[in-house]
Short mmCIF file of C-alpha atoms in Angstrom, two decimals:
data_model
loop_
_atom_site.label_atom_id
_atom_site.label_comp_id
_atom_site.label_asym_id
_atom_site.label_seq_id
_atom_site.Cartn_x
_atom_site.Cartn_y
_atom_site.Cartn_z
CA MET A 296 17.86 0.68 -19.87
CA GLN A 297 15.50 -2.85 -19.54
CA ALA A 298 12.15 -2.83 -17.96
CA LEU A 299 9.89 -5.13 -16.43
CA SER A 300 7.06 -5.03 -18.42
CA ILE A 301 3.89 -6.92 -17.84
CA LEU A 302 2.62 -7.59 -21.44
CA LYS A 303 -0.94 -9.27 -21.07
CA PRO A 304 -2.73 -11.59 -18.27
CA GLY A 305 -0.44 -13.99 -17.43
CA GLN A 306 2.96 -12.73 -18.93
CA ALA A 307 6.26 -10.89 -17.68
CA GLY A 308 8.97 -10.21 -19.21
CA LEU A 309 11.51 -7.95 -20.03
CA THR A 310 12.03 -5.01 -22.15
CA GLU A 311 14.20 -2.15 -23.47
CA MET A 312 12.91 1.37 -22.62
CA ALA A 313 14.88 4.43 -23.70
CA VAL A 314 16.49 6.51 -21.03
CA PRO A 315 14.80 9.54 -19.87
CA GLU A 316 16.53 13.34 -18.93
CA PRO A 317 14.70 15.64 -17.01
CA LYS A 318 13.35 18.68 -18.39
CA ALA A 319 12.57 21.89 -16.41
CA GLY A 320 10.91 21.25 -13.17
CA GLU A 321 11.84 17.67 -13.49
CA VAL A 322 14.32 14.95 -11.54
CA ALA A 323 15.63 11.67 -12.73
CA ILE A 324 16.10 9.54 -10.09
CA SER A 325 18.41 6.18 -10.47
CA ILE A 326 16.06 3.45 -9.41
CA ALA A 327 17.74 0.83 -6.28
CA TYR A 328 14.49 -0.97 -5.33
CA VAL A 329 10.73 -1.13 -6.32
CA GLY A 330 8.42 -3.16 -4.32
CA TYR A 331 5.78 -5.64 -5.97
CA CYS A 332 2.36 -3.90 -4.94
CA GLY A 333 -1.31 -5.57 -5.06
CA SER A 334 -1.73 -3.63 -7.76
CA ASP A 335 0.72 -5.21 -9.81
CA LEU A 336 -0.70 -8.53 -8.96
CA THR A 337 -3.84 -7.64 -10.04
CA SER A 338 -2.70 -6.61 -13.42
CA TYR A 339 -1.05 -9.56 -13.91
CA ARG A 340 -4.00 -11.55 -13.30
CA GLY A 341 -5.79 -9.34 -15.68
CA LEU A 342 -8.52 -8.38 -13.49
CA ASN A 343 -7.58 -5.00 -12.91
CA PRO A 344 -9.84 -2.46 -15.28
CA LEU A 345 -7.85 0.14 -14.55
CA VAL A 346 -4.82 -1.16 -17.10
CA SER A 347 -3.44 -1.66 -20.69
CA TYR A 348 -1.13 -3.58 -21.85
CA PRO A 349 1.83 -3.54 -22.08
CA ARG A 350 2.46 -1.56 -18.94
CA VAL A 351 5.90 -1.23 -16.49
CA PRO A 352 4.46 -1.74 -12.73
CA GLY A 353 5.55 -0.26 -10.18
CA HIS A 354 5.19 2.44 -6.75
CA GLU A 355 7.11 1.35 -4.24
CA ILE A 356 10.07 3.59 -5.07
CA ALA A 357 13.73 3.82 -3.42
CA GLY A 358 16.90 5.28 -5.66
CA THR A 359 18.70 8.39 -5.58
CA ILE A 360 18.93 11.28 -7.52
CA ALA A 361 20.53 11.09 -10.95
CA ALA A 362 20.23 14.36 -12.36
CA LEU A 363 17.67 17.52 -11.98
CA GLY A 364 16.37 19.45 -14.71
CA GLU A 365 16.70 23.61 -14.94
CA GLY A 366 15.12 25.27 -12.15
CA VAL A 367 14.60 22.81 -9.28
CA THR A 368 15.95 23.54 -6.07
CA GLY A 369 16.17 22.25 -2.98
CA LEU A 370 17.29 18.91 -4.13
CA ALA A 371 20.70 17.52 -4.95
CA GLU A 372 22.26 14.48 -7.22
CA GLY A 373 22.95 11.46 -4.87
CA GLN A 374 20.47 12.20 -2.32
CA ALA A 375 18.59 9.05 -1.43
CA VAL A 376 14.07 9.51 -2.55
CA THR A 377 11.02 8.13 -2.61
CA VAL A 378 8.26 9.34 -5.31
CA ILE A 379 4.70 10.16 -4.14
CA PRO A 380 3.37 8.17 -7.40
CA TYR A 381 0.21 9.51 -7.65
CA PHE A 382 -0.69 12.12 -10.47
CA ASN A 383 -4.02 14.26 -9.54
CA CYS A 384 -4.99 16.78 -12.13
CA GLY A 385 -5.46 19.69 -9.64
CA THR A 386 -9.12 20.88 -10.67
CA CYS A 387 -11.51 18.38 -9.38
CA HIS A 388 -13.54 18.25 -5.91
CA ALA A 389 -11.16 16.10 -4.71
CA CYS A 390 -8.70 17.86 -5.69
CA THR A 391 -9.92 21.56 -4.71
CA THR A 392 -10.70 20.72 -1.05
CA GLY A 393 -7.20 19.13 -0.33
CA ARG A 394 -7.65 15.52 -1.11
CA PRO A 395 -5.93 15.08 -4.21
CA ASN A 396 -5.31 11.22 -2.94
CA ALA A 397 -9.00 11.05 -4.53
CA CYS A 398 -8.50 12.62 -7.53
CA VAL A 399 -11.16 11.37 -10.04
CA ARG A 400 -8.99 11.81 -13.05
CA ASN A 401 -5.73 10.12 -10.28
CA GLN A 402 -2.54 8.30 -12.52
CA THR A 403 -0.89 6.10 -10.18
CA MET A 404 2.36 4.61 -11.68
CA GLY A 405 2.30 1.41 -13.09
CA VAL A 406 -1.17 1.03 -13.21
CA GLN A 407 -2.67 4.12 -15.66
CA ARG A 408 0.68 5.31 -16.27
CA GLU A 409 4.36 3.57 -16.56
CA GLY A 410 5.73 3.04 -13.03
CA ALA A 411 9.56 2.49 -11.86
CA MET A 412 10.65 -1.12 -12.46
CA THR A 413 13.39 0.03 -14.55
CA GLY A 414 16.64 1.64 -13.92
CA ARG A 415 15.74 5.25 -14.25
CA ILE A 416 12.77 7.35 -14.33
CA VAL A 417 11.71 11.26 -14.43
CA VAL A 418 9.00 13.04 -12.56
CA PRO A 419 8.09 16.10 -11.64
CA ALA A 420 10.31 17.64 -8.31
CA ALA A 421 7.16 17.70 -6.37
CA LYS A 422 6.77 14.54 -6.45
CA VAL A 423 10.15 13.15 -5.08
CA LEU A 424 11.21 13.20 -1.07
CA PRO A 425 14.27 13.21 0.28
CA VAL A 426 15.00 10.60 3.46
CA ASP A 427 18.21 10.65 5.32
CA ASP A 428 18.82 7.66 7.71
CA LEU A 429 17.16 4.95 6.44
CA PRO A 430 18.43 2.07 4.71
CA LEU A 431 17.92 2.73 0.99
CA ARG A 432 15.54 -0.55 0.81
CA ASP A 433 12.92 0.33 3.28
CA LEU A 434 12.21 3.31 1.25
CA ALA A 435 10.31 0.90 -0.90
CA LEU A 436 8.15 0.66 2.07
CA ILE A 437 7.36 4.04 2.73
CA GLU A 438 4.01 4.07 -0.03
CA PRO A 439 2.48 0.97 1.28
CA CYS A 440 2.50 1.73 4.58
CA ALA A 441 1.62 5.29 3.82
CA VAL A 442 -1.82 3.86 2.17
CA GLY A 443 -2.65 1.94 5.63
CA PHE A 444 -1.57 4.79 7.93
CA HIS A 445 -3.75 6.72 5.61
CA ALA A 446 -6.80 4.58 6.38
CA VAL A 447 -5.86 5.07 10.08
CA ARG A 448 -6.72 9.06 9.73
CA ARG A 449 -9.29 8.19 8.03
CA ALA A 450 -10.50 6.02 10.81
CA GLY A 451 -9.87 8.61 13.46
CA LEU A 452 -8.63 6.28 15.67
CA GLN A 453 -7.54 7.76 18.74
CA GLU A 454 -5.61 6.65 21.78
CA GLY A 455 -7.05 4.11 23.74
CA GLU A 456 -9.05 2.58 21.01
CA THR A 457 -9.45 -0.87 19.73
CA ILE A 458 -8.98 -1.59 16.09
CA VAL A 459 -9.26 -5.10 14.17
CA VAL A 460 -6.62 -5.09 11.32
CA LEU A 461 -8.42 -7.77 8.25
CA GLY A 462 -5.69 -8.43 6.42
CA CYS A 463 -1.40 -8.76 7.06
CA GLY A 464 -0.80 -8.14 3.67
CA MET A 465 1.76 -5.31 3.49
CA ILE A 466 -1.42 -2.80 3.50
CA GLY A 467 -2.21 -4.27 6.97
CA LEU A 468 0.81 -4.09 8.12
CA GLY A 469 0.81 -0.47 7.66
CA VAL A 470 -2.25 0.15 9.08
CA LEU A 471 -0.81 -1.68 12.10
CA LEU A 472 2.19 0.52 12.32
CA GLY A 473 0.10 3.68 11.89
CA ALA A 474 -2.56 2.32 14.48
CA LEU A 475 0.30 1.70 16.80
CA ARG A 476 1.87 5.56 16.46
CA VAL A 477 -1.39 6.64 17.94
CA GLY A 478 -1.45 4.63 20.55
CA ALA A 479 -4.05 1.91 19.65
CA ARG A 480 -4.94 -1.79 20.62
CA VAL A 481 -4.23 -3.50 17.94
CA ILE A 482 -5.86 -6.82 17.24
CA ALA A 483 -4.57 -8.73 13.98
CA VAL A 484 -6.58 -11.03 11.59
CA ASP A 485 -5.08 -13.40 8.98
CA LEU A 486 -5.14 -16.96 7.09
CA SER A 487 -1.29 -16.55 7.24
CA ASP A 488 0.25 -18.01 10.42
CA ALA A 489 3.79 -16.36 9.34
CA LYS A 490 2.02 -13.33 8.68
CA LEU A 491 0.47 -12.72 12.00
CA ASP A 492 3.57 -13.65 13.38
CA ILE A 493 5.23 -10.30 11.74
CA ALA A 494 2.24 -9.17 13.49
CA LYS A 495 2.90 -9.64 16.34
CA LYS A 496 6.74 -9.15 16.22
CA LEU A 497 5.57 -5.76 14.77
CA GLY A 498 3.91 -5.12 18.10
CA ALA A 499 -0.10 -6.31 17.61
CA HIS A 500 -1.57 -6.78 20.93
CA GLU A 501 -3.36 -9.71 19.62
CA THR A 502 -3.75 -12.11 16.32
CA ILE A 503 -6.58 -14.21 15.31
CA ASN A 504 -6.19 -16.67 12.73
CA ALA A 505 -9.12 -16.32 10.13
CA ARG A 506 -9.31 -19.54 9.83
CA THR A 507 -10.93 -19.84 13.19
CA ASP A 508 -14.14 -18.49 14.36
CA VAL A 509 -12.98 -14.28 14.18
CA ARG A 510 -15.95 -12.83 15.17
CA ALA A 511 -15.96 -15.05 18.71
CA ALA A 512 -13.01 -14.61 19.39
CA VAL A 513 -13.10 -10.64 18.47
CA SER A 514 -15.60 -10.81 21.31
CA ALA A 515 -13.97 -12.49 23.58
CA LEU A 516 -11.56 -9.94 23.36
CA THR A 517 -13.57 -7.26 23.17
CA GLY A 518 -17.17 -6.98 24.24
CA GLU A 519 -18.92 -5.44 22.46
CA GLY A 520 -17.28 -5.40 19.27
CA PRO A 521 -13.53 -2.86 18.50
CA ASP A 522 -13.85 1.04 17.98
CA VAL A 523 -12.63 0.50 14.34
CA VAL A 524 -12.64 -2.82 11.78
CA ILE A 525 -10.22 -1.30 9.02
CA GLU A 526 -10.37 -4.13 6.00
CA ALA A 527 -7.14 -4.61 3.93
CA VAL A 528 -7.98 -8.04 1.87
CA GLY A 529 -10.61 -7.24 -0.82
CA ALA A 530 -12.62 -10.29 0.29
CA GLU A 531 -16.49 -10.05 0.08
CA ALA A 532 -16.54 -12.67 3.65
CA THR A 533 -13.75 -9.91 5.11
CA PHE A 534 -15.83 -6.87 3.97
CA LEU A 535 -19.08 -8.27 5.62
CA GLN A 536 -17.39 -9.25 8.27
CA ALA A 537 -16.22 -6.08 9.17
CA VAL A 538 -19.80 -4.27 9.68
CA ASP A 539 -20.81 -7.44 11.25
CA MET A 540 -17.93 -7.05 14.25
CA VAL A 541 -17.71 -3.64 14.71
CA VAL A 542 -19.09 -2.02 17.97
CA THR A 543 -22.53 -0.27 17.75
CA THR A 544 -21.81 3.46 16.91
CA GLY A 545 -18.12 2.06 15.38
CA ARG A 546 -16.20 3.03 12.20
CA VAL A 547 -15.42 0.78 9.67
CA VAL A 548 -12.94 1.54 6.75
CA TYR A 549 -12.03 -0.48 3.48
CA ILE A 550 -9.05 -0.26 1.46
CA GLY A 551 -9.14 -3.12 -0.41
CA TYR A 552 -11.13 -3.86 -3.52
CA ALA A 553 -13.52 -6.24 -3.45
CA LYS A 554 -13.33 -8.13 -6.93
CA ALA A 555 -16.93 -8.39 -7.35
CA PRO A 556 -20.47 -6.64 -5.96
CA ILE A 557 -21.38 -7.59 -2.34
CA ALA A 558 -24.99 -7.92 -0.90
CA TYR A 559 -25.18 -6.13 2.25
CA ASP A 560 -27.98 -6.30 4.84
CA THR A 561 -28.32 -2.30 5.19
CA LYS A 562 -30.45 -2.59 8.65
CA TYR A 563 -26.65 -2.54 10.44
CA PHE A 564 -25.69 0.19 8.86
CA ILE A 565 -28.58 1.99 10.88
CA THR A 566 -29.24 0.12 13.89
CA LYS A 567 -25.74 0.05 14.91
CA GLU A 568 -25.48 4.05 13.42
CA LEU A 569 -21.98 3.15 11.60
CA ASP A 570 -19.87 5.43 9.92
CA ILE A 571 -18.43 3.38 7.04
CA ARG A 572 -15.79 5.20 5.16
CA GLY A 573 -13.21 4.43 1.86
CA SER A 574 -9.97 4.84 1.47
CA ARG A 575 -7.28 5.77 -1.42
CA ASN A 576 -3.81 6.42 -1.72
CA ALA A 577 -2.12 8.49 0.34
CA LEU A 578 -1.43 12.24 1.04
CA PRO A 579 2.30 13.69 1.58
CA GLU A 580 1.69 13.78 5.76
CA ASP A 581 1.25 9.98 5.44
CA PHE A 582 4.60 9.34 3.67
CA ALA A 583 6.01 11.93 6.45
CA ALA A 584 4.94 9.85 9.43
CA VAL A 585 5.65 6.74 8.28
CA ILE A 586 9.16 7.61 7.59
CA ASP A 587 9.21 8.52 11.44
CA CYS A 588 7.95 5.51 12.15
CA LEU A 589 10.09 3.68 10.26
CA LYS A 590 13.16 5.59 11.68
CA ALA A 591 11.44 4.36 14.81
CA ASN A 592 11.27 1.01 14.16
CA PRO A 593 15.02 0.11 12.72
CA GLY A 594 13.97 -3.38 12.46
CA ALA A 595 10.75 -3.46 10.71
CA GLY A 596 11.78 -3.53 6.74
CA ASP A 597 13.71 -6.40 8.02
CA LEU A 598 10.13 -8.85 8.96
CA ILE A 599 8.33 -7.61 6.50
CA VAL A 600 10.79 -8.39 3.16
CA SER A 601 9.74 -11.56 2.26
CA ARG A 602 12.67 -11.74 -0.71
CA ILE A 603 14.32 -9.55 -2.80
CA ALA A 604 14.25 -10.29 -6.85
CA SER A 605 17.09 -9.06 -9.37
CA LEU A 606 15.37 -7.65 -12.60
CA ASP A 607 16.21 -10.85 -14.46
CA GLU A 608 14.53 -12.73 -11.51
CA ALA A 609 11.30 -10.36 -11.81
CA PRO A 610 9.29 -12.50 -13.87
CA SER A 611 9.37 -15.38 -12.19
CA ALA A 612 8.98 -13.88 -9.25
CA LEU A 613 5.85 -11.81 -9.88
CA ALA A 614 4.98 -15.72 -10.90
CA GLU A 615 5.67 -17.18 -8.08
CA TRP A 616 3.46 -15.06 -6.30
CA ASP A 617 0.81 -15.33 -7.98
CA ALA A 618 1.40 -18.81 -7.43
CA ASP A 619 1.07 -18.40 -3.90
CA PRO A 620 0.12 -15.19 -2.17
CA GLY A 621 0.18 -16.03 0.85
CA ALA A 622 3.65 -16.87 0.81
CA PHE A 623 5.10 -13.22 0.65
CA THR A 624 4.48 -10.34 2.34
CA LYS A 625 6.76 -8.42 0.17
CA ILE A 626 8.80 -8.76 -2.88
CA LEU A 627 11.32 -6.15 -3.89
CA VAL A 628 13.17 -5.64 -7.23
CA ASP A 629 16.79 -5.09 -6.89
CA LEU A 630 17.27 -2.73 -10.26
CA ARG A 631 20.33 -1.51 -9.52
CA ALA A 632 21.96 -4.10 -12.05
CA GLY A 633 19.38 -3.58 -13.94
#
């Protein structure tokens, strides 16, 4: 079968892979759609220190069960499923304290191990989540949204609080949906008017173009500042902006990875008595919450998906995203003909 591989920085192409068969406790999944993730773009650019080449990307998965390995129960061939794509060790401190998403030996599909940008994959049955009553396409949106939902939980966001979401890419839109689900007031910030329009249509209460004076605009809307800021960009400016604009005694959560060390004036951590938290991957309960959310918002996928490419088009789609990242919110690859 064919697969999309990132062969080396700046080069992606189609390669051949053997068709895998499930062993005991495993499930074979026929892949329908896979979403390109920001980590895939970083790998393509040669900026992901966790990746070796060549690498098959892809961990935002929609598919159907093709075969069950010996001993697998509770699942059936033909079921529509997504996959929890994180593989944890089970023995480190994070794993033994109920936070396997932050496992020190974590391996994510498409990053530290081969991903799903191919016709069929095999994974442990425990990683498979059946999903009913959603379009198959939208199952590929569950994992990236779950990353945003997890950040909202890390923030401890409460009904009636105000949150600023820095970045309206896929993960930022997941934050937006998660924040709306708990009843928060959401202010979305991005450089792209098109992405801000999507955020508004998904329910953002206010939007701000980042080319303006964001701090002044947020102050005008909130007074002393928002209760929570979640950074979903991964840039020095937004890392610093989050601490600057959040209210005294507020919470800042970082999802984005900055590409270089950042120098803070740490007095603000103390004088504002801030809670500053990181957020990594997602937990099964985040996936479940996203599934419920997407069922309650059936038009969300139509707003979020920018392009669907065939497997043959996947290398050029990745190159086009690299050339103009602001033009796309979510690119899906349709593997059904691959």
